[in-house]
């Protein structure tokens, strides 16, 4: 069984390839699971515009859920 990411972990979505995504574009707020397929769901606080870098004009104020299959922790 895999372990869930802890609350507070900086993450990015697997589809985000631009360099700033490696710094993280969301923060884990809540974890649900494990489910029958050994996955988790993460409620994250992410940027208003998911396709842009975080910053003053694109704050992390939007909540959404991400599957553990699509979530990559950042250093």
Short mmCIF file of the N, C-alpha and C atoms (twelve columns), coordinates in Angstrom:
data_MODEL
# 
_entry.id   MODEL 
# 
loop_
_atom_site.group_PDB 
_atom_site.id 
_atom_site.type_symbol 
_atom_site.label_atom_id 
_atom_site.label_alt_id 
_atom_site.label_comp_id 
_atom_site.label_asym_id 
_atom_site.label_seq_id 
_atom_site.Cartn_x 
_atom_site.Cartn_y 
_atom_site.Cartn_z 
_atom_site.pdbx_PDB_model_num 
ATOM 1   N N  . UNK A 1  0.848   -1.185 0.000   1 
ATOM 2   C CA . UNK A 1  0.000   0.000  0.000   1 
ATOM 3   C C  . UNK A 1  0.892   1.247  0.000   1 
ATOM 4   N N  . UNK A 2  0.572   2.204  -0.828  1 
ATOM 5   C CA . UNK A 2  1.316   3.456  -0.865  1 
ATOM 6   C C  . UNK A 2  0.855   4.356  0.272   1 
ATOM 7   N N  . UNK A 3  1.712   5.251  0.676   1 
ATOM 8   C CA . UNK A 3  1.385   6.195  1.730   1 
ATOM 9   C C  . UNK A 3  0.899   7.498  1.097   1 
ATOM 10  N N  . UNK A 4  -0.082  8.142  1.706   1 
ATOM 11  C CA . UNK A 4  -0.557  9.416  1.157   1 
ATOM 12  C C  . UNK A 4  0.442   10.538 1.420   1 
ATOM 13  N N  . UNK A 5  0.354   11.576 0.623   1 
ATOM 14  C CA . UNK A 5  1.157   12.769 0.865   1 
ATOM 15  C C  . UNK A 5  0.577   13.487 2.080   1 
ATOM 16  N N  . UNK A 6  1.420   14.033 2.935   1 
ATOM 17  C CA . UNK A 6  0.902   14.732 4.109   1 
ATOM 18  C C  . UNK A 6  0.299   16.090 3.745   1 
ATOM 19  N N  . UNK A 7  -0.631  16.535 4.576   1 
ATOM 20  C CA . UNK A 7  -1.202  17.875 4.441   1 
ATOM 21  C C  . UNK A 7  -0.050  18.877 4.493   1 
ATOM 22  N N  . UNK A 8  -0.101  19.877 3.639   1 
ATOM 23  C CA . UNK A 8  0.941   20.896 3.568   1 
ATOM 24  C C  . UNK A 8  1.970   20.646 2.479   1 
ATOM 25  N N  . UNK A 9  1.944   19.467 1.853   1 
ATOM 26  C CA . UNK A 9  2.894   19.145 0.790   1 
ATOM 27  C C  . UNK A 9  2.629   20.005 -0.438  1 
ATOM 28  N N  . UNK A 10 3.692   20.551 -1.013  1 
ATOM 29  C CA . UNK A 10 3.588   21.293 -2.277  1 
ATOM 30  C C  . UNK A 10 3.561   20.272 -3.404  1 
ATOM 31  N N  . UNK A 11 2.622   20.448 -4.335  1 
ATOM 32  C CA . UNK A 11 2.456   19.499 -5.430  1 
ATOM 33  C C  . UNK A 11 2.215   20.240 -6.740  1 
ATOM 34  N N  . UNK A 12 2.280   19.440 -7.812  1 
ATOM 35  C CA . UNK A 12 1.882   19.935 -9.127  1 
ATOM 36  C C  . UNK A 12 1.103   18.820 -9.810  1 
ATOM 37  N N  . UNK A 13 0.356   19.178 -10.823 1 
ATOM 38  C CA . UNK A 13 -0.389  18.211 -11.627 1 
ATOM 39  C C  . UNK A 13 0.565   17.629 -12.657 1 
ATOM 40  N N  . UNK A 14 0.441   16.345 -12.952 1 
ATOM 41  C CA . UNK A 14 1.386   15.685 -13.869 1 
ATOM 42  C C  . UNK A 14 1.420   16.334 -15.247 1 
ATOM 43  N N  . UNK A 15 0.367   17.013 -15.658 1 
ATOM 44  C CA . UNK A 15 0.319   17.643 -16.975 1 
ATOM 45  C C  . UNK A 15 1.033   18.980 -17.050 1 
ATOM 46  N N  . UNK A 16 1.459   19.515 -15.924 1 
ATOM 47  C CA . UNK A 16 2.152   20.803 -15.928 1 
ATOM 48  C C  . UNK A 16 3.633   20.569 -16.183 1 
ATOM 49  N N  . UNK A 17 4.134   21.055 -17.305 1 
ATOM 50  C CA . UNK A 17 5.507   20.782 -17.708 1 
ATOM 51  C C  . UNK A 17 6.432   21.988 -17.602 1 
ATOM 52  N N  . UNK A 18 5.894   23.191 -17.512 1 
ATOM 53  C CA . UNK A 18 6.771   24.355 -17.499 1 
ATOM 54  C C  . UNK A 18 7.618   24.378 -16.233 1 
ATOM 55  N N  . UNK A 19 8.803   24.990 -16.292 1 
ATOM 56  C CA . UNK A 19 9.769   24.913 -15.190 1 
ATOM 57  C C  . UNK A 19 9.230   25.340 -13.826 1 
ATOM 58  N N  . UNK A 20 8.406   26.373 -13.764 1 
ATOM 59  C CA . UNK A 20 7.901   26.832 -12.462 1 
ATOM 60  C C  . UNK A 20 7.021   25.791 -11.787 1 
ATOM 61  N N  . UNK A 21 6.468   24.868 -12.567 1 
ATOM 62  C CA . UNK A 21 5.626   23.829 -11.977 1 
ATOM 63  C C  . UNK A 21 6.432   22.956 -11.025 1 
ATOM 64  N N  . UNK A 22 7.727   22.893 -11.228 1 
ATOM 65  C CA . UNK A 22 8.565   22.079 -10.359 1 
ATOM 66  C C  . UNK A 22 8.683   22.663 -8.955  1 
ATOM 67  N N  . UNK A 23 8.280   23.927 -8.780  1 
ATOM 68  C CA . UNK A 23 8.240   24.555 -7.459  1 
ATOM 69  C C  . UNK A 23 6.900   24.296 -6.788  1 
ATOM 70  N N  . UNK A 24 5.964   23.730 -7.522  1 
ATOM 71  C CA . UNK A 24 4.639   23.463 -6.989  1 
ATOM 72  C C  . UNK A 24 3.646   24.527 -7.381  1 
ATOM 73  N N  . UNK A 25 2.443   24.101 -7.637  1 
ATOM 74  C CA . UNK A 25 1.379   25.033 -7.997  1 
ATOM 75  C C  . UNK A 25 0.159   24.847 -7.115  1 
ATOM 76  N N  . UNK A 26 0.288   23.991 -6.106  1 
ATOM 77  C CA . UNK A 26 -0.825  23.736 -5.193  1 
ATOM 78  C C  . UNK A 26 -0.282  23.199 -3.878  1 
ATOM 79  N N  . UNK A 27 -1.120  23.258 -2.843  1 
ATOM 80  C CA . UNK A 27 -0.759  22.759 -1.524  1 
ATOM 81  C C  . UNK A 27 -1.863  21.824 -1.040  1 
ATOM 82  N N  . UNK A 28 -1.467  20.627 -0.597  1 
ATOM 83  C CA . UNK A 28 -2.433  19.642 -0.107  1 
ATOM 84  C C  . UNK A 28 -3.090  20.163 1.175   1 
ATOM 85  N N  . UNK A 29 -4.434  20.150 1.187   1 
ATOM 86  C CA . UNK A 29 -5.210  20.606 2.340   1 
ATOM 87  C C  . UNK A 29 -5.890  19.451 3.077   1 
ATOM 88  N N  . UNK A 30 -6.229  18.380 2.332   1 
ATOM 89  C CA . UNK A 30 -6.965  17.251 2.905   1 
ATOM 90  C C  . UNK A 30 -6.687  16.011 2.062   1 
ATOM 91  N N  . UNK A 31 -6.735  14.848 2.695   1 
ATOM 92  C CA . UNK A 31 -6.489  13.579 2.007   1 
ATOM 93  C C  . UNK A 31 -7.656  12.637 2.260   1 
ATOM 94  N N  . UNK A 32 -8.138  11.974 1.209   1 
ATOM 95  C CA . UNK A 32 -9.164  10.930 1.339   1 
ATOM 96  C C  . UNK A 32 -8.632  9.648  0.720   1 
ATOM 97  N N  . UNK A 33 -8.942  8.527  1.317   1 
ATOM 98  C CA . UNK A 33 -8.507  7.228  0.823   1 
ATOM 99  C C  . UNK A 33 -7.781  6.488  1.919   1 
ATOM 100 N N  . UNK A 34 -7.206  5.354  1.615   1 
ATOM 101 C CA . UNK A 34 -7.025  4.780  0.290   1 
ATOM 102 C C  . UNK A 34 -8.310  4.131  -0.208  1 
ATOM 103 N N  . UNK A 35 -8.444  4.147  -1.515  1 
ATOM 104 C CA . UNK A 35 -9.575  3.510  -2.173  1 
ATOM 105 C C  . UNK A 35 -9.194  2.096  -2.579  1 
ATOM 106 N N  . UNK A 36 -10.121 1.357  -3.138  1 
ATOM 107 C CA . UNK A 36 -9.895  -0.061 -3.467  1 
ATOM 108 C C  . UNK A 36 -8.745  -0.270 -4.458  1 
ATOM 109 N N  . UNK A 37 -8.412  0.744  -5.235  1 
ATOM 110 C CA . UNK A 37 -7.299  0.628  -6.180  1 
ATOM 111 C C  . UNK A 37 -6.002  1.209  -5.616  1 
ATOM 112 N N  . UNK A 38 -5.966  1.453  -4.291  1 
ATOM 113 C CA . UNK A 38 -4.787  1.946  -3.582  1 
ATOM 114 C C  . UNK A 38 -4.430  3.388  -3.952  1 
ATOM 115 N N  . UNK A 39 -5.414  4.165  -4.385  1 
ATOM 116 C CA . UNK A 39 -5.184  5.572  -4.701  1 
ATOM 117 C C  . UNK A 39 -5.790  6.458  -3.615  1 
ATOM 118 N N  . UNK A 40 -5.430  7.732  -3.678  1 
ATOM 119 C CA . UNK A 40 -5.939  8.739  -2.756  1 
ATOM 120 C C  . UNK A 40 -6.479  9.905  -3.562  1 
ATOM 121 N N  . UNK A 41 -7.253  10.746 -2.889  1 
ATOM 122 C CA . UNK A 41 -7.667  12.015 -3.460  1 
ATOM 123 C C  . UNK A 41 -7.146  13.108 -2.547  1 
ATOM 124 N N  . UNK A 42 -6.675  14.185 -3.165  1 
ATOM 125 C CA . UNK A 42 -6.144  15.312 -2.416  1 
ATOM 126 C C  . UNK A 42 -6.971  16.552 -2.710  1 
ATOM 127 N N  . UNK A 43 -7.474  17.184 -1.640  1 
ATOM 128 C CA . UNK A 43 -8.088  18.507 -1.800  1 
ATOM 129 C C  . UNK A 43 -6.930  19.481 -1.716  1 
ATOM 130 N N  . UNK A 44 -6.760  20.255 -2.765  1 
ATOM 131 C CA . UNK A 44 -5.628  21.173 -2.833  1 
ATOM 132 C C  . UNK A 44 -6.101  22.603 -2.999  1 
ATOM 133 N N  . UNK A 45 -5.278  23.509 -2.550  1 
ATOM 134 C CA . UNK A 45 -5.459  24.929 -2.801  1 
ATOM 135 C C  . UNK A 45 -4.514  25.250 -3.942  1 
ATOM 136 N N  . UNK A 46 -5.067  25.688 -5.065  1 
ATOM 137 C CA . UNK A 46 -4.260  25.904 -6.267  1 
ATOM 138 C C  . UNK A 46 -4.513  27.292 -6.842  1 
ATOM 139 N N  . UNK A 47 -3.804  27.596 -7.898  1 
ATOM 140 C CA . UNK A 47 -3.902  28.917 -8.512  1 
ATOM 141 C C  . UNK A 47 -5.250  29.123 -9.197  1 
ATOM 142 N N  . UNK A 48 -5.620  30.374 -9.333  1 
ATOM 143 C CA . UNK A 48 -6.870  30.729 -10.006 1 
ATOM 144 C C  . UNK A 48 -6.829  30.236 -11.446 1 
ATOM 145 N N  . UNK A 49 -5.730  30.517 -12.145 1 
ATOM 146 C CA . UNK A 49 -5.535  30.061 -13.523 1 
ATOM 147 C C  . UNK A 49 -4.496  28.948 -13.503 1 
ATOM 148 N N  . UNK A 50 -4.966  27.729 -13.620 1 
ATOM 149 C CA . UNK A 50 -4.137  26.536 -13.493 1 
ATOM 150 C C  . UNK A 50 -3.013  26.482 -14.523 1 
ATOM 151 N N  . UNK A 51 -3.165  27.183 -15.642 1 
ATOM 152 C CA . UNK A 51 -2.175  27.107 -16.716 1 
ATOM 153 C C  . UNK A 51 -1.054  28.138 -16.568 1 
ATOM 154 N N  . UNK A 52 -1.143  28.997 -15.545 1 
ATOM 155 C CA . UNK A 52 -0.118  30.032 -15.350 1 
ATOM 156 C C  . UNK A 52 0.672   29.802 -14.074 1 
ATOM 157 N N  . UNK A 53 1.829   30.404 -14.023 1 
ATOM 158 C CA . UNK A 53 2.670   30.328 -12.824 1 
ATOM 159 C C  . UNK A 53 1.975   31.014 -11.647 1 
ATOM 160 N N  . UNK A 54 2.202   30.503 -10.423 1 
ATOM 161 C CA . UNK A 54 1.672   31.188 -9.247  1 
ATOM 162 C C  . UNK A 54 2.392   32.518 -9.028  1 
ATOM 163 N N  . UNK A 55 1.713   33.466 -8.452  1 
ATOM 164 C CA . UNK A 55 2.299   34.757 -8.142  1 
ATOM 165 C C  . UNK A 55 1.220   35.723 -7.720  1 
ATOM 166 N N  . UNK A 56 1.573   36.986 -7.534  1 
ATOM 167 C CA . UNK A 56 0.603   37.981 -7.072  1 
ATOM 168 C C  . UNK A 56 -0.612  38.122 -7.991  1 
ATOM 169 N N  . UNK A 57 -0.403  37.957 -9.298  1 
ATOM 170 C CA . UNK A 57 -1.530  38.071 -10.223 1 
ATOM 171 C C  . UNK A 57 -2.252  36.729 -10.426 1 
ATOM 172 N N  . UNK A 58 -1.749  35.673 -9.800  1 
ATOM 173 C CA . UNK A 58 -2.355  34.349 -9.928  1 
ATOM 174 C C  . UNK A 58 -2.224  33.614 -8.584  1 
ATOM 175 N N  . UNK A 59 -2.963  34.085 -7.569  1 
ATOM 176 C CA . UNK A 59 -2.814  33.517 -6.227  1 
ATOM 177 C C  . UNK A 59 -3.420  32.124 -6.098  1 
ATOM 178 N N  . UNK A 60 -2.952  31.398 -5.107  1 
ATOM 179 C CA . UNK A 60 -3.482  30.067 -4.808  1 
ATOM 180 C C  . UNK A 60 -4.704  30.216 -3.898  1 
ATOM 181 N N  . UNK A 61 -5.842  30.460 -4.521  1 
ATOM 182 C CA . UNK A 61 -7.083  30.689 -3.766  1 
ATOM 183 C C  . UNK A 61 -8.213  29.769 -4.200  1 
ATOM 184 N N  . UNK A 62 -7.964  28.875 -5.140  1 
ATOM 185 C CA . UNK A 62 -9.014  27.993 -5.669  1 
ATOM 186 C C  . UNK A 62 -8.827  26.592 -5.099  1 
ATOM 187 N N  . UNK A 63 -9.924  25.998 -4.618  1 
ATOM 188 C CA . UNK A 63 -9.869  24.627 -4.123  1 
ATOM 189 C C  . UNK A 63 -10.358 23.656 -5.187  1 
ATOM 190 N N  . UNK A 64 -9.672  22.528 -5.284  1 
ATOM 191 C CA . UNK A 64 -10.080 21.467 -6.201  1 
ATOM 192 C C  . UNK A 64 -9.551  20.145 -5.659  1 
ATOM 193 N N  . UNK A 65 -10.004 19.045 -6.258  1 
ATOM 194 C CA . UNK A 65 -9.542  17.710 -5.870  1 
ATOM 195 C C  . UNK A 65 -8.679  17.144 -6.983  1 
ATOM 196 N N  . UNK A 66 -7.560  16.509 -6.609  1 
ATOM 197 C CA . UNK A 66 -6.677  15.847 -7.561  1 
ATOM 198 C C  . UNK A 66 -6.501  14.389 -7.146  1 
ATOM 199 N N  . UNK A 67 -6.470  13.510 -8.111  1 
ATOM 200 C CA . UNK A 67 -6.188  12.099 -7.860  1 
ATOM 201 C C  . UNK A 67 -4.701  11.922 -7.580  1 
ATOM 202 N N  . UNK A 68 -4.374  10.951 -6.743  1 
ATOM 203 C CA . UNK A 68 -2.963  10.670 -6.494  1 
ATOM 204 C C  . UNK A 68 -2.263  10.200 -7.763  1 
ATOM 205 N N  . UNK A 69 -3.022  9.704  -8.733  1 
ATOM 206 C CA . UNK A 69 -2.430  9.287  -10.002 1 
ATOM 207 C C  . UNK A 69 -1.954  10.479 -10.831 1 
ATOM 208 N N  . UNK A 70 -2.469  11.678 -10.533 1 
ATOM 209 C CA . UNK A 70 -2.120  12.866 -11.311 1 
ATOM 210 C C  . UNK A 70 -1.369  13.900 -10.490 1 
ATOM 211 N N  . UNK A 71 -0.918  13.525 -9.303  1 
ATOM 212 C CA . UNK A 71 -0.295  14.478 -8.376  1 
ATOM 213 C C  . UNK A 71 1.168   14.110 -8.171  1 
ATOM 214 N N  . UNK A 72 2.040   15.112 -8.349  1 
ATOM 215 C CA . UNK A 72 3.476   14.917 -8.181  1 
ATOM 216 C C  . UNK A 72 3.962   15.851 -7.070  1 
ATOM 217 N N  . UNK A 73 4.565   15.306 -6.009  1 
ATOM 218 C CA . UNK A 73 5.108   16.191 -4.978  1 
ATOM 219 C C  . UNK A 73 6.334   16.933 -5.518  1 
ATOM 220 N N  . UNK A 74 6.544   18.142 -5.046  1 
ATOM 221 C CA . UNK A 74 7.686   18.938 -5.487  1 
ATOM 222 C C  . UNK A 74 8.664   19.097 -4.329  1 
ATOM 223 N N  . UNK A 75 9.931   19.290 -4.648  1 
ATOM 224 C CA . UNK A 75 10.953  19.402 -3.581  1 
ATOM 225 C C  . UNK A 75 10.787  20.646 -2.729  1 
# 
